């Protein structure tokens, strides 16, 4: 088996300040990796570089053997709406608020050429069901939905084309604790069932414990520790990771 | 009245015409692509056909025969005004017969009489950007065209069906040109859209205020956007013309009294008249 | 029986004949002459020249007469005429420092070399209707003094010398020409200023006012406002030196705005700039405020979503000839489109009623 996504020596600077540097890893098919760190640790910059929202200054990114950084803009955008998906922290950034739920889910299908209204609607209905949104809400706009529903809708919109790699930026941030638990449960089910590979950025160790196979801990733009999730959380080696884990335990 | 005799043939100076022709050539080379051009201030207001007038002026030769229509009719005031402008500035022959015209400038219609090879249709375009009301920013819509990123357009059609049961666009119905660019056909009723496809005539579109020119060379493939299970329908009023009896022409509805009385008549007045003459 | 409308041509001719009659008004009242408009309606003439982008007071006065005092219509006449003129040469940049000023005020310094000159202004007049003007009497002569022909240095130059204001870096690039090339976005500052200079006074004023009320506020002071005559020079290649071809009146406004700086760069005041034909100071000041608001990116400020910061919004909508044409075109017949909409709404309503009945 070959890794699905490989990253080597990635670096992004903002002038003289380091965004992230010296990041390398392999992500295997069906594997979920968590990236944790506090704000300013470089985890969001790293995710932006990986997902093609930002151009890194150095390094290589390969997806399924293809050099992502060498791709033209149209190629990268095509990849972003077919084999990749991106779940934003704020559903407003990932949804079209003036378009119905069905239209939001259908957009990716139509962007890759679906032209049968009935089929698009059927698929959208199916996906609303999978993310636990009642099918009679299909023509309602996301502005009429609760925060948790909006986030589930965003997930449906992203997964409808069967991507192979999903980037998630604090997918449970901004939600109530009870709503978070339900969403995490749903995400775990979908990831396992679809055999997705995913990269999840979060500051919440509970999220990675539940979802991630592997963990990368970042501080000051650098990876200070990485390994299997349970291993890192139960037996942290780096003092910063120890601090991170203990501060969570204390809460 | 202002003397227009002092101006160049067809009003515009030769340098300006050359600039417009260069834009036209580029437009013909990339069907459906909106070419920016340095639209000039014309002696008629923006929005009243300045784009069409500039394109016509750049194409016109002394041997041409010009037809000008607005809403399908030769005698509507703006059509009269534009036709008179070219009579005064270019002294060209004018006609109301579609077959006899070499250049036809139009607002909102394509004549019923099939066009022929060698004819040029010039459309007046108010808003050339088919994505404008989905995305107001020019910088963004140009990027969307460059990347053929048209998912949003299809979403709009999807939303129409979800809400109204059919695609709620009756005119300026968007088309895809040769499988590449999505194009606004100008505010012609969707009834006229099929006439754009595979037409033997050259179709030129001028938007003066928005400074854009685009084109369909003869025999270009032009498809109206739709869904497989909600196919595009070129609809019209379900009547025959109350004057000439035509059943296949686009009709205007005319209110005849205050009791709800109305009749339907051909929007293409030249077509209607020739049918009346043939019948007489 | 209905007959297809005919007679568009005669309708147009009759309408225009009526218009000419209305323009003249009551023949018992003496007709206005073009020189009267040029001399006595000079601020209207100035606005028409500024937004028409053509410096010719006689033509502007003629356009005002022809348009019955509708200034946007007059600007339109001037613009349409301007397009047909051959372009013989481009002048050298005018030097406003050697302007023969008739008015020059600064809100930032009480006094400065060259002095404050109030000039012919409405400022400090009490806005009371003057019924003596209705009596058409002679105007008493204003006091005079010998003209000072010295150059009047720019106030902002004093701030510049001390490094207190951002440097206006000279640039010898030939600016793009809005009247010869299509507007491309994003536009550089030169192009933005061109567009604002011919933009609608009311629109630019409204935008400028919105910045003062907090929509992209930038704390403007009028560093200097000057109005006066400047020489226009053209290089004649055969002669090898510039020749003065005439004088024009200009209004120039430089604003001193909120400073800008960071940990690494010391703070400096920033600039806004306005330059217009004739005595059109409301427009020049407005232009300077909007210019400054549009510079947010270059100055590292946030885009707050304010209309005056939005280059595409401002430049696409400030031209009153484009705006009025497109606005008024909705008077033109649209019955083909409307018919298509009628058919559509009938069909959608029929389907909706059928659904309702089926549901009952």
GROMACS .gro file of N, CA and C in nm, chain C residues 40 130-141:
model
   39
  571UNK      N    1  -2.260   8.395  -1.594
  571UNK     CA    2  -2.344   8.410  -1.475
  571UNK      C    3  -2.387   8.277  -1.412
  661UNK      N    4  -3.138   8.692  -0.150
  661UNK     CA    5  -3.104   8.832  -0.173
  661UNK      C    6  -3.199   8.889  -0.278
  662UNK      N    7  -3.299   8.961  -0.229
  662UNK     CA    8  -3.401   9.008  -0.322
  662UNK      C    9  -3.353   9.121  -0.411
  663UNK      N   10  -3.238   9.179  -0.376
  663UNK     CA   11  -3.186   9.283  -0.465
  663UNK      C   12  -3.142   9.223  -0.599
  664UNK      N   13  -3.107   9.090  -0.597
  664UNK     CA   14  -3.069   9.025  -0.724
  664UNK      C   15  -3.190   9.019  -0.817
  665UNK      N   16  -3.309   9.010  -0.759
  665UNK     CA   17  -3.430   9.006  -0.841
  665UNK      C   18  -3.451   9.140  -0.911
  666UNK      N   19  -3.391   9.245  -0.855
  666UNK     CA   20  -3.407   9.379  -0.913
  666UNK      C   21  -3.306   9.406  -1.024
  667UNK      N   22  -3.211   9.311  -1.042
  667UNK     CA   23  -3.113   9.322  -1.152
  667UNK      C   24  -3.033   9.452  -1.146
  668UNK      N   25  -2.989   9.489  -1.025
  668UNK     CA   26  -2.908   9.611  -1.015
  668UNK      C   27  -2.761   9.584  -1.047
  669UNK      N   28  -2.683   9.691  -1.056
  669UNK     CA   29  -2.540   9.677  -1.077
  669UNK      C   30  -2.474   9.629  -0.948
  670UNK      N   31  -2.368   9.552  -0.961
  670UNK     CA   32  -2.297   9.502  -0.843
  670UNK      C   33  -2.183   9.598  -0.813
  671UNK      N   34  -2.171   9.643  -0.686
  671UNK     CA   35  -2.056   9.729  -0.655
  671UNK      C   36  -1.925   9.653  -0.677
  672UNK      N   37  -1.823   9.724  -0.724
  672UNK     CA   38  -1.695   9.659  -0.754
  672UNK      C   39  -1.631   9.607  -0.626
   0.00000   0.00000   0.00000
